Short mmCIF file of C-alpha atoms in Angstrom, two decimals:
data_model
loop_
_atom_site.label_atom_id
_atom_site.label_comp_id
_atom_site.label_asym_id
_atom_site.label_seq_id
_atom_site.Cartn_x
_atom_site.Cartn_y
_atom_site.Cartn_z
CA MET V 156 22.80 -2.60 -25.07
CA SER V 157 18.41 -4.36 -24.33
CA GLY V 158 15.71 -4.73 -26.96
CA ILE V 159 13.34 -3.70 -23.59
CA LEU V 160 14.06 -0.81 -20.71
CA ILE V 161 11.56 -1.83 -18.19
CA GLY V 162 10.61 0.08 -14.72
CA HIS V 163 9.01 2.21 -12.46
CA ALA V 164 8.86 5.85 -11.20
CA TYR V 165 8.30 4.82 -7.61
CA TYR V 166 11.39 6.99 -6.43
CA LEU V 167 11.82 6.75 -2.54
CA ARG V 168 14.19 9.52 -1.69
CA GLN V 169 11.06 11.73 -3.52
CA ASP V 170 8.40 9.69 -0.63
CA PRO V 171 9.63 11.49 2.66
CA LYS V 172 7.86 9.35 4.93
CA SER V 173 9.18 6.70 3.29
CA TRP V 174 12.56 7.26 2.71
CA GLU V 175 12.79 8.53 6.33
CA ALA V 176 11.04 4.99 7.69
CA ARG V 177 14.03 2.92 5.01
CA GLN V 178 11.85 0.40 3.64
CA PRO V 179 12.45 -0.84 0.47
CA TYR V 180 10.46 -3.36 -1.28
CA PRO V 181 11.40 -4.42 -5.11
CA PRO V 182 8.96 -3.55 -7.44
CA LEU V 183 6.63 -6.89 -8.04
CA GLY V 184 4.50 -6.44 -10.10
CA THR V 185 7.97 -4.49 -12.82
CA LEU V 186 9.58 -7.75 -12.02
CA TYR V 187 6.43 -10.03 -13.88
CA ALA V 188 6.45 -7.99 -16.36
CA ALA V 189 9.77 -7.96 -17.05
CA ALA V 190 9.71 -11.87 -16.42
CA VAL V 191 6.62 -12.33 -18.26
CA LEU V 192 8.61 -9.66 -20.91
CA ARG V 193 11.55 -13.01 -21.17
CA GLN V 194 9.25 -16.27 -21.37
CA ALA V 195 8.70 -14.40 -24.41
CA GLY V 196 12.01 -14.18 -25.52
CA HIS V 197 12.73 -10.56 -25.58
CA ASP V 198 16.35 -9.24 -23.99
CA VAL V 199 14.72 -7.08 -21.43
CA ALA V 200 17.50 -4.58 -18.68
CA LEU V 201 15.96 -3.05 -15.70
CA PHE V 202 15.82 -0.32 -14.46
CA ASP V 203 15.24 0.16 -10.62
CA ALA V 204 13.51 3.89 -9.30
CA ILE V 205 13.13 2.35 -5.63
CA LEU V 206 16.97 3.20 -4.29
CA ALA V 207 18.00 5.38 -7.28
CA ASP V 208 18.99 9.15 -6.56
CA SER V 209 16.98 11.26 -9.42
CA VAL V 210 15.16 10.32 -13.34
CA ASP V 211 18.85 11.59 -14.51
CA GLY V 212 19.50 7.08 -13.08
CA TRP V 213 17.22 6.03 -15.44
CA ALA V 214 19.09 8.57 -18.78
CA GLU V 215 21.76 6.83 -17.50
CA ALA V 216 19.74 3.47 -18.92
CA LEU V 217 18.65 4.28 -21.70
CA ASP V 218 21.34 5.24 -22.97
CA ARG V 219 23.45 2.37 -21.60
CA GLU V 220 21.12 -0.07 -22.63
CA ARG V 221 19.25 1.32 -25.87
CA PRO V 222 16.43 -0.47 -26.05
CA ARG V 223 14.03 0.31 -28.85
CA ILE V 224 10.48 0.27 -26.24
CA ALA V 225 11.04 1.90 -22.90
CA VAL V 226 8.58 0.67 -20.27
CA ILE V 227 6.82 2.11 -17.12
CA PHE V 228 5.23 -0.87 -15.13
CA GLU V 229 4.36 0.48 -11.96
CA ASP V 230 4.22 -1.50 -9.11
CA ASN V 231 0.39 -1.83 -8.65
CA PHE V 232 0.73 -4.07 -5.23
CA ASN V 233 2.53 -1.50 -3.77
CA TYR V 234 -0.67 1.17 -2.26
CA LEU V 235 1.46 4.25 -2.93
CA SER V 236 1.85 3.56 -6.31
CA LYS V 237 -2.45 2.96 -6.51
CA MET V 238 -3.51 6.48 -3.95
CA CYS V 239 -1.34 7.69 -6.98
CA LEU V 240 1.45 10.47 -5.52
CA LEU V 241 1.89 13.67 -8.33
CA ARG V 242 5.78 12.79 -7.41
CA MET V 243 5.23 9.87 -9.25
CA ARG V 244 3.04 10.75 -11.82
CA GLN V 245 5.86 13.80 -12.61
CA ALA V 246 8.10 11.35 -12.44
CA ALA V 247 7.22 9.11 -15.24
CA PHE V 248 6.00 12.02 -17.03
CA ALA V 249 9.58 13.42 -16.67
CA MET V 250 10.97 9.51 -17.58
CA PHE V 251 9.12 9.89 -20.44
CA ALA V 252 10.28 12.65 -21.76
CA LEU V 253 13.87 11.59 -21.41
CA ALA V 254 12.94 8.14 -23.54
CA ARG V 255 11.76 10.14 -26.06
CA GLU V 256 14.91 12.54 -26.99
CA ARG V 257 16.31 8.57 -27.52
CA GLY V 258 14.01 7.90 -30.08
CA CYS V 259 11.90 5.20 -27.71
CA ILE V 260 8.52 3.56 -28.19
CA VAL V 261 6.90 4.48 -24.85
CA ILE V 262 4.79 2.14 -23.34
CA ALA V 263 3.47 2.95 -19.72
CA ALA V 264 1.14 0.62 -16.97
CA GLY V 265 -0.18 1.20 -13.89
CA SER V 266 -2.97 2.79 -11.43
CA ASP V 267 -2.30 5.55 -12.12
CA ALA V 268 -2.14 5.41 -16.23
CA THR V 269 -5.94 3.38 -16.41
CA ASP V 270 -6.55 6.51 -14.86
CA HIS V 271 -5.69 8.71 -16.76
CA ALA V 272 -4.97 7.69 -19.61
CA ASP V 273 -5.51 11.05 -21.89
CA GLU V 274 -2.76 12.48 -19.43
CA PHE V 275 -0.25 9.94 -20.21
CA LEU V 276 -0.73 9.48 -23.45
CA ALA V 277 -0.77 13.31 -24.08
CA ALA V 278 3.26 13.46 -21.56
CA GLY V 279 4.65 11.46 -24.73
CA ALA V 280 3.67 7.67 -23.81
CA ASP V 281 2.73 6.60 -27.05
CA TYR V 282 0.45 3.70 -25.87
CA VAL V 283 -0.81 3.15 -22.08
CA ILE V 284 -2.17 -0.23 -20.53
CA ILE V 285 -5.45 -0.04 -19.95
CA GLY V 286 -5.76 -3.03 -16.31
CA GLU V 287 -3.58 -6.33 -15.88
CA GLY V 288 -0.65 -5.39 -18.29
CA GLU V 289 1.96 -8.57 -18.30
CA ARG V 290 -0.19 -9.79 -21.29
CA THR V 291 -1.59 -6.36 -23.03
CA LEU V 292 2.93 -5.40 -22.69
CA GLU V 293 3.14 -9.07 -24.26
CA GLU V 294 1.03 -9.21 -26.91
CA LEU V 295 1.73 -5.08 -27.45
CA VAL V 296 5.72 -6.14 -27.65
CA GLY V 297 5.23 -9.04 -30.08
CA TRP V 298 3.01 -6.55 -32.68
CA LEU V 299 5.53 -3.64 -32.57
CA GLY V 300 8.30 -6.20 -33.84
CA ASP V 301 6.36 -7.12 -36.18
CA ARG V 302 4.66 -4.45 -37.80
CA GLY V 303 3.65 -6.18 -41.14
CA ALA V 304 0.95 -9.45 -39.01
CA ASP V 305 -1.97 -8.66 -39.50
CA THR V 306 -2.98 -8.04 -36.04
CA GLU V 307 -3.50 -3.84 -35.50
CA PRO V 308 -3.06 -2.28 -32.34
CA GLY V 309 -7.00 -1.66 -32.26
CA GLN V 310 -6.88 -5.68 -31.62
CA ILE V 311 -5.14 -5.86 -28.29
CA ALA V 312 -7.80 -6.49 -25.42
CA GLY V 313 -5.99 -4.10 -22.61
CA LEU V 314 -4.15 -0.83 -24.47
CA ALA V 315 -5.18 3.55 -25.23
CA PHE V 316 -3.63 4.83 -27.46
CA ALA V 317 -4.37 8.12 -29.86
CA ALA V 318 -5.51 7.95 -33.14
CA GLY V 319 -7.35 10.43 -35.26
CA GLY V 320 -6.76 13.56 -33.21
CA GLY V 321 -8.39 11.04 -29.72
CA THR V 322 -7.65 8.08 -27.46
CA THR V 323 -8.92 5.08 -29.03
CA ARG V 324 -9.39 2.45 -26.04
CA THR V 325 -10.22 -1.49 -26.59
CA THR V 326 -11.21 -3.89 -25.58
CA ALA V 327 -11.53 -4.46 -21.81
CA ARG V 328 -8.65 -7.68 -21.16
CA PRO V 329 -10.66 -10.58 -18.39
CA ALA V 330 -8.07 -10.19 -15.81
CA MET V 331 -5.93 -13.00 -15.44
CA ARG V 332 -7.57 -16.81 -12.96
CA ASP V 333 -4.80 -19.04 -13.26
CA LEU V 334 -1.28 -16.98 -11.54
CA ASP V 335 0.72 -20.40 -10.81
CA ALA V 336 1.15 -19.97 -14.60
CA LEU V 337 3.08 -17.49 -14.40
CA PRO V 338 6.98 -17.45 -14.11
CA PRO V 339 8.43 -15.01 -10.90
CA PRO V 340 9.68 -12.19 -11.11
CA ALA V 341 12.73 -11.50 -12.37
CA ARG V 342 14.37 -10.73 -8.89
CA ASP V 343 17.63 -11.80 -10.59
CA LEU V 344 17.59 -8.24 -12.16
CA LEU V 345 17.84 -6.86 -8.87
CA ASP V 346 20.30 -5.35 -7.00
CA VAL V 347 19.47 -7.24 -3.74
CA GLN V 348 22.59 -6.34 -1.50
CA GLN V 349 22.13 -2.60 -2.21
CA TYR V 350 18.43 -3.69 -0.81
CA ARG V 351 20.18 -5.65 2.14
CA ALA V 352 22.22 -3.00 2.37
CA VAL V 353 20.08 -0.42 3.51
CA TRP V 354 17.52 -2.71 5.47
CA GLU V 355 20.27 -4.33 8.19
CA ARG V 356 21.88 -1.08 8.08
CA HIS V 357 18.25 0.54 9.03
CA HIS V 358 16.60 -2.05 10.86
CA GLY V 359 19.10 -4.77 11.61
CA ARG V 360 18.11 -7.04 9.57
CA PHE V 361 16.82 -7.40 5.99
CA SER V 362 12.94 -8.34 4.79
CA ILE V 363 11.61 -9.21 1.54
CA ASN V 364 8.62 -9.13 -0.78
CA LEU V 365 6.03 -12.17 -1.86
CA VAL V 366 2.06 -11.48 -2.95
CA THR V 367 -0.29 -14.18 -3.09
CA THR V 368 -3.25 -12.77 -4.47
CA ARG V 369 -5.08 -10.34 -7.04
CA GLY V 370 -7.20 -8.10 -5.99
CA CYS V 371 -9.94 -7.73 -3.20
CA PRO V 372 -14.17 -9.02 -3.76
CA TYR V 373 -15.16 -6.18 -0.60
CA HIS V 374 -16.90 -2.97 -1.40
CA CYS V 375 -15.65 -0.09 0.71
CA ASN V 376 -16.51 2.24 -0.89
CA TRP V 377 -13.74 4.17 -0.71
CA CYS V 378 -11.19 1.61 -2.01
CA ALA V 379 -9.99 2.14 -5.91
CA LYS V 380 -10.33 -1.21 -7.86
CA PRO V 381 -8.54 0.04 -11.50
CA ILE V 382 -6.83 -2.72 -11.58
CA TRP V 383 -8.36 -5.93 -11.34
CA GLY V 384 -11.90 -4.37 -10.24
CA GLN V 385 -13.45 -7.03 -7.30
CA ARG V 386 -12.89 -9.44 -9.05
CA TYR V 387 -10.24 -11.59 -6.60
CA ASN V 388 -7.26 -14.36 -7.69
CA VAL V 389 -5.08 -16.32 -6.01
CA ARG V 390 -2.04 -18.77 -6.31
CA SER V 391 -2.23 -22.08 -4.77
CA PRO V 392 -0.73 -22.47 -1.72
CA ASP V 393 2.31 -24.86 -3.38
CA ASP V 394 3.15 -23.18 -5.41
CA VAL V 395 3.70 -19.61 -3.22
CA ALA V 396 5.55 -21.88 -0.59
CA ALA V 397 8.01 -23.57 -3.87
CA GLU V 398 8.49 -20.02 -4.07
CA LEU V 399 8.93 -18.96 -0.93
CA ALA V 400 11.45 -21.81 -0.51
CA ALA V 401 13.57 -20.58 -3.64
CA VAL V 402 13.53 -17.15 -1.73
CA VAL V 403 15.08 -17.87 0.95
CA THR V 404 18.04 -19.85 -1.18
CA ALA V 405 18.76 -17.85 -2.79
CA TYR V 406 18.70 -14.02 -0.33
CA ALA V 407 18.30 -15.40 2.51
CA PRO V 408 15.76 -13.26 3.98
CA ASP V 409 15.07 -12.14 7.51
CA HIS V 410 11.22 -11.32 7.27
CA VAL V 411 9.04 -11.45 4.06
CA TRP V 412 6.82 -9.11 4.02
CA PHE V 413 3.37 -11.04 1.75
CA ALA V 414 2.38 -7.34 0.25
CA ASP V 415 -1.82 -9.00 -0.64
CA ASP V 416 -4.43 -6.83 -0.29
CA ILE V 417 -5.61 -9.80 2.20
CA PHE V 418 -3.87 -12.19 2.23
CA GLY V 419 -5.16 -16.22 2.76
CA LEU V 420 -9.20 -15.22 2.61
CA LYS V 421 -9.72 -17.98 0.48
CA PRO V 422 -11.31 -20.79 3.28
CA GLY V 423 -8.54 -23.98 3.87
CA TRP V 424 -5.56 -21.54 1.86
CA LEU V 425 -4.00 -20.86 5.28
CA ALA V 426 -4.31 -23.96 6.71
CA ARG V 427 -1.54 -25.85 3.21
CA PHE V 428 0.15 -23.01 3.80
CA ALA V 429 1.05 -23.55 6.50
CA GLU V 430 2.03 -27.55 6.95
CA LEU V 431 3.69 -26.69 3.71
CA VAL V 432 6.04 -24.45 4.96
CA GLU V 433 6.19 -26.04 8.64
CA ALA V 434 6.76 -29.36 6.10
CA ARG V 435 9.99 -27.67 4.92
CA GLY V 436 11.42 -26.67 8.39
CA ARG V 437 11.31 -23.62 10.61
CA PRO V 438 8.96 -20.72 8.58
CA VAL V 439 10.27 -16.86 8.37
CA PRO V 440 8.14 -15.04 9.74
CA PHE V 441 6.04 -12.68 7.85
CA LYS V 442 3.58 -10.02 8.32
CA CYS V 443 0.56 -9.83 5.76
CA LEU V 444 -2.79 -7.99 5.95
CA SER V 445 -6.14 -9.33 6.65
CA ARG V 446 -9.91 -8.67 7.80
CA ALA V 447 -11.23 -9.08 11.22
CA ASP V 448 -13.88 -11.36 10.19
CA LEU V 449 -12.19 -13.35 8.56
CA LEU V 450 -9.15 -13.21 11.68
CA LEU V 451 -12.46 -15.02 12.87
CA ARG V 452 -12.82 -17.81 10.58
CA ASP V 453 -11.92 -21.38 12.72
CA GLY V 454 -7.76 -22.17 12.10
CA ASP V 455 -6.71 -19.31 10.47
CA ILE V 456 -4.90 -17.51 12.63
CA ASP V 457 -3.12 -21.18 14.32
CA ALA V 458 -2.37 -21.22 10.42
CA LEU V 459 -0.89 -18.20 10.93
CA ARG V 460 1.37 -18.40 13.94
CA ARG V 461 2.66 -22.27 11.98
CA ALA V 462 2.82 -20.38 9.26
CA GLY V 463 5.77 -17.88 10.93
CA CYS V 464 3.50 -14.63 11.21
CA ASP V 465 5.05 -11.80 13.02
CA ILE V 466 2.45 -9.37 12.81
CA VAL V 467 -0.73 -9.32 10.70
CA TRP V 468 -2.09 -5.92 9.77
CA ILE V 469 -5.80 -5.17 9.69
CA GLY V 470 -7.81 -3.02 8.19
CA ALA V 471 -9.53 -1.54 10.83
CA GLU V 472 -10.68 1.99 9.49
CA SER V 473 -12.96 3.66 12.58
CA GLY V 474 -14.10 2.71 15.98
CA SER V 475 -16.67 4.41 15.46
CA GLN V 476 -19.10 1.84 13.08
CA ALA V 477 -21.37 4.43 12.34
CA ILE V 478 -18.58 5.35 10.19
CA LEU V 479 -17.73 2.19 9.26
CA ASP V 480 -20.99 0.97 7.50
CA ALA V 481 -21.10 4.16 5.54
CA MET V 482 -17.76 2.90 4.02
CA GLU V 483 -19.26 -0.04 3.90
CA LYS V 484 -16.67 -2.07 4.75
CA GLY V 485 -18.47 -4.53 6.20
CA THR V 486 -17.29 -5.66 9.09
CA ARG V 487 -17.98 -5.13 13.35
CA VAL V 488 -16.25 -3.14 16.14
CA GLU V 489 -16.79 -6.34 18.12
CA GLN V 490 -15.03 -8.66 14.93
CA ILE V 491 -12.08 -5.67 14.71
CA GLU V 492 -11.28 -6.15 18.53
CA GLU V 493 -11.80 -9.90 19.48
CA ALA V 494 -9.76 -11.20 16.13
CA ALA V 495 -6.73 -8.43 17.83
CA ALA V 496 -6.78 -10.40 21.47
CA ARG V 497 -6.83 -13.65 19.46
CA LEU V 498 -3.48 -12.82 17.20
CA HIS V 499 -2.06 -11.47 20.81
CA GLU V 500 -3.72 -15.12 22.63
CA ALA V 501 -1.78 -16.93 19.76
CA GLY V 502 1.14 -14.79 20.32
CA ILE V 503 1.11 -13.04 17.09
CA ARG V 504 1.22 -8.83 17.05
CA VAL V 505 -0.84 -6.70 15.24
CA GLY V 506 -0.84 -3.20 13.17
CA PHE V 507 -4.42 -1.22 13.19
CA PHE V 508 -5.08 0.83 9.64
CA LEU V 509 -6.83 4.02 10.96
CA GLN V 510 -9.01 6.37 8.53
CA PHE V 511 -10.31 9.70 9.10
CA GLY V 512 -11.76 12.84 7.33
CA TYR V 513 -14.57 9.65 6.36
CA PRO V 514 -18.02 12.84 5.08
CA GLY V 515 -20.05 12.77 7.99
CA GLU V 516 -17.04 11.82 11.42
CA THR V 517 -17.34 13.87 14.51
CA ARG V 518 -15.48 14.46 18.16
CA GLU V 519 -17.21 11.35 19.08
CA ASP V 520 -16.52 8.98 16.25
CA ILE V 521 -12.37 9.91 16.61
CA ALA V 522 -13.00 9.22 20.33
CA ARG V 523 -14.17 5.93 19.76
CA THR V 524 -11.61 5.37 17.42
CA PHE V 525 -8.67 7.04 20.00
CA GLY V 526 -10.24 4.20 22.01
CA LEU V 527 -9.96 1.42 20.06
CA VAL V 528 -6.41 1.97 20.18
CA ARG V 529 -6.67 1.94 23.76
CA SER V 530 -8.28 -0.97 24.92
CA CYS V 531 -7.07 -3.68 21.98
CA ARG V 532 -2.95 -2.01 21.81
CA PRO V 533 -2.17 -2.71 18.69
CA ASP V 534 1.38 -3.04 18.43
CA ASP V 535 2.35 -0.65 16.25
CA ILE V 536 -0.33 1.42 14.14
CA GLY V 537 -0.86 3.41 10.46
CA MET V 538 -3.34 6.63 10.09
CA SER V 539 -4.81 8.17 6.81
CA VAL V 540 -7.62 10.25 6.35
CA SER V 541 -10.40 10.03 3.03
CA TYR V 542 -8.34 9.61 -0.61
CA PRO V 543 -11.14 9.87 -3.33
CA LEU V 544 -9.57 8.57 -5.90
CA PRO V 545 -11.47 7.57 -9.24
CA GLY V 546 -13.68 4.60 -9.60
CA THR V 547 -14.66 4.86 -5.94
CA LYS V 548 -18.03 5.19 -4.95
CA PHE V 549 -16.64 8.27 -2.86
CA TYR V 550 -15.03 9.64 -5.61
CA ARG V 551 -18.62 10.48 -6.99
CA THR V 552 -20.36 11.73 -3.95
CA VAL V 553 -17.57 13.84 -3.09
CA GLU V 554 -16.30 14.95 -7.09
CA ALA V 555 -18.07 18.14 -6.66
CA GLU V 556 -16.20 19.16 -4.69
CA LEU V 557 -13.06 18.92 -5.33
CA GLY V 558 -10.70 21.14 -6.19
CA ASP V 559 -7.72 21.40 -8.56
CA LYS V 560 -5.94 19.61 -5.44
CA ARG V 561 -6.63 14.78 -6.67
CA ASN V 562 -3.24 13.91 -5.85
CA TRP V 563 -0.71 14.08 -2.44
CA GLU V 564 2.80 15.35 -3.79
CA ASP V 565 3.77 12.22 -0.88
CA ALA V 566 2.09 9.55 1.29
CA ALA V 567 3.19 12.60 4.41
CA ASP V 568 0.84 15.27 2.28
CA LEU V 569 -2.69 14.65 4.47
CA ALA V 570 -4.58 16.35 2.12
CA MET V 571 -7.92 16.50 3.09
CA MET V 572 -8.91 16.92 -0.94
CA TYR V 573 -12.63 17.95 -0.40
CA ALA V 574 -14.25 20.35 2.30
CA GLY V 575 -14.97 16.76 5.18
CA PRO V 576 -15.63 17.79 8.93
CA PHE V 577 -12.39 18.40 9.93
CA SER V 578 -9.27 20.96 8.53
CA THR V 579 -6.43 19.93 6.50
CA ALA V 580 -4.56 21.00 9.52
CA PHE V 581 -6.95 19.16 12.64
CA TYR V 582 -6.01 16.30 10.79
CA ARG V 583 -2.18 16.44 10.54
CA ARG V 584 -2.08 17.62 13.85
CA LEU V 585 -4.60 14.54 14.59
CA HIS V 586 -2.37 12.64 13.07
CA ALA V 587 0.66 14.05 15.65
CA MET V 588 -1.09 13.46 18.28
CA LEU V 589 -2.73 9.70 17.37
CA HIS V 590 1.24 8.28 17.40
CA SER V 591 2.26 10.23 20.54
CA GLU V 592 0.29 9.51 22.34
CA PHE V 593 0.74 5.54 20.41
CA ARG V 594 3.87 5.70 20.78
CA MET V 595 3.50 6.95 25.11
CA ARG V 596 1.03 4.32 25.79
CA THR V 597 3.07 1.73 24.47
CA GLY V 598 6.26 3.48 25.65
CA TRP V 599 5.32 3.25 29.28
CA ARG V 600 4.21 -0.41 28.07
CA ARG V 601 7.94 -1.41 27.82
CA ILE V 602 9.39 0.69 30.68
CA GLY V 603 6.57 -0.90 33.20
CA ARG V 604 7.87 -4.52 32.02
CA ALA V 605 11.38 -3.63 32.12
CA LEU V 606 11.23 -2.07 35.65
CA ARG V 607 9.45 -5.47 37.68
CA GLU V 608 12.97 -7.42 35.78
CA PRO V 609 15.68 -4.94 35.77
CA SER V 610 18.31 -7.35 35.00
CA THR V 611 17.15 -7.19 31.75
CA LEU V 612 17.39 -3.43 31.33
CA SER V 613 19.61 -2.02 28.32
CA ALA V 614 20.41 1.13 26.00
CA ALA V 615 17.00 0.48 23.93
CA ASP V 616 15.21 1.04 26.49
CA LEU V 617 16.23 4.10 27.99
CA ARG V 618 15.91 5.51 24.89
CA THR V 619 12.42 4.36 25.23
CA GLY V 620 12.08 5.36 29.22
CA LEU V 621 13.34 9.41 27.41
CA ARG V 622 11.08 9.73 24.15
CA THR V 623 8.30 7.92 26.37
CA LEU V 624 8.40 11.18 28.68
CA TYR V 625 9.20 13.66 25.73
CA HIS V 626 5.81 12.09 24.48
CA THR V 627 3.95 12.23 28.14
CA ALA V 628 5.20 15.95 28.00
CA ALA V 629 4.14 17.01 24.71
CA LEU V 630 0.90 15.33 24.83
CA PRO V 631 -1.37 18.00 26.27
CA LEU V 632 -0.69 20.47 23.57
CA ASP V 633 -1.07 17.64 21.58
CA ARG V 634 -4.40 18.34 22.86
CA LEU V 635 -5.66 21.66 23.05
CA ARG V 636 -3.77 22.82 19.81
CA LEU V 637 -5.76 20.02 18.30
CA GLU V 638 -8.89 21.25 19.82
CA TRP V 639 -8.04 24.74 19.18
CA LEU V 640 -8.04 23.36 15.12
CA ALA V 641 -10.99 21.54 15.77
CA ARG V 642 -12.82 25.10 17.09
CA ALA V 643 -11.00 27.45 14.25
CA ARG V 644 -13.86 28.38 11.07
CA HIS V 645 -14.32 25.45 8.93
CA GLU V 646 -17.64 24.83 6.46
CA PRO V 647 -17.57 21.42 6.21
CA THR V 648 -19.30 20.66 1.60
CA PRO V 649 -22.88 19.34 1.26
CA VAL V 650 -22.10 16.02 1.20
CA ALA V 651 -20.63 15.65 5.34
CA LEU V 652 -23.30 17.21 6.67
CA HIS V 653 -25.54 15.08 4.76
CA THR V 654 -23.49 12.37 4.95
CA LEU V 655 -23.12 13.19 9.30
CA ALA V 656 -27.25 14.82 9.15
CA ALA V 657 -28.33 10.52 8.31
CA ALA V 658 -25.52 9.60 10.20
CA ASP V 659 -26.59 10.72 13.31
CA ALA V 660 -29.08 8.46 14.23
CA ALA V 661 -27.34 5.65 14.03
CA ARG V 662 -24.56 6.74 16.42
CA PRO V 663 -25.36 4.85 19.68
CA SER V 664 -24.40 7.50 22.46
CA SER V 665 -21.65 9.48 23.13
CA GLN V 666 -18.07 9.47 24.33
CA ASP V 667 -15.93 12.71 26.19
CA ALA V 668 -13.72 13.58 22.31
CA ALA V 669 -9.53 12.54 21.82
#
């Protein structure tokens, strides 16, 4: 028995794209909340949905633990949780019902709950935590354990609950600034060996995640920030290095993912972190996310190399400066190109996040993004389409044109939720073509290297060769299908047409369309 059962609603099996990738990472946000509750003296059990088969596992955990309080605390460090996928919301609501059937007090926290508190309360949550959740959860659980105290729930900052036939929202809670004061995530509650088994079976190595920061201070107008807003707070490099050393000792990962929105933004942070990692011995390879402009600061790429960085994912978004400016990204195409070149020179691989479907996008803009990928030769790419999330300038711009569908079902949905420059079918085909061309070009480069050194040829090279031939043969048909979809009847919304007209004058001369 436990007084509190804490879990989350991201079931990897319900997201086919992520399930196929088989790269499960523990829910750090949930684990931080569990650690804070334990530090406050509460008895806490964990239900981890990542590798669970279904919500039946939650029901089993409820019956096993018989908690008084059930908490569904989403992992706000997982970008898919921040996208508020519909299947995750449906799973959360089902978990509410199962907990209420057993007489539990139900608490919900996360990006989707913050944005849609009324819906979460109507679905069965007794309390919804608004924004950053650990301290609000700690206070609320304390109040629930002592109803005779003078404190009323309305005096707990960062909370929403039903009252008087409506919803009461308390004052906003400021984000924590001293992140070093937080206890480390309660990884001991996890079945880490289950994660290790999946990673090793499918990838031959084990990767685990850490976070060093909370929030992002930049103003990309499509990026939702319901938890931390524009605030950015960072742990000290000493604290992060100590946690990394403890994780390596306890779990012996072969690889680490720093799941921050931006890794090493604070000037001097990376240099100090690299110094601490080097002092502890051989670094563990890691991946992280950054911005092109930040990577051009003196010494930062070298510090990443010394700390063990294997790959940096850059939010490149587009090869069109007109689109980057419309997004208020604050970066230039030239910076993306230079950052990718410098990373490659340092022996660090490069990943590009790319976004299509922003209002006003043309075939020329798409062609420029394809050209960026061809010239920079990133080692990996990820593609999405513009996704209107509440609280963003982009959402406010297209809100009047949104239909009933306002969330993707899963990560592979790629639906255009407003009538953007082209149709959903066009962007889904564009996704297939982009990846097909990327794999073809990457494959031919690998084949070329292998042919130059025949003694190194392996079975993996032969498999790469077969896949490369397939993508080479499939690409012309993909191009024809894309062209047909581009010409199919589709009427962009007034927003897309207005943005297109406004941006035309800013565009340089055209290139061949993708």
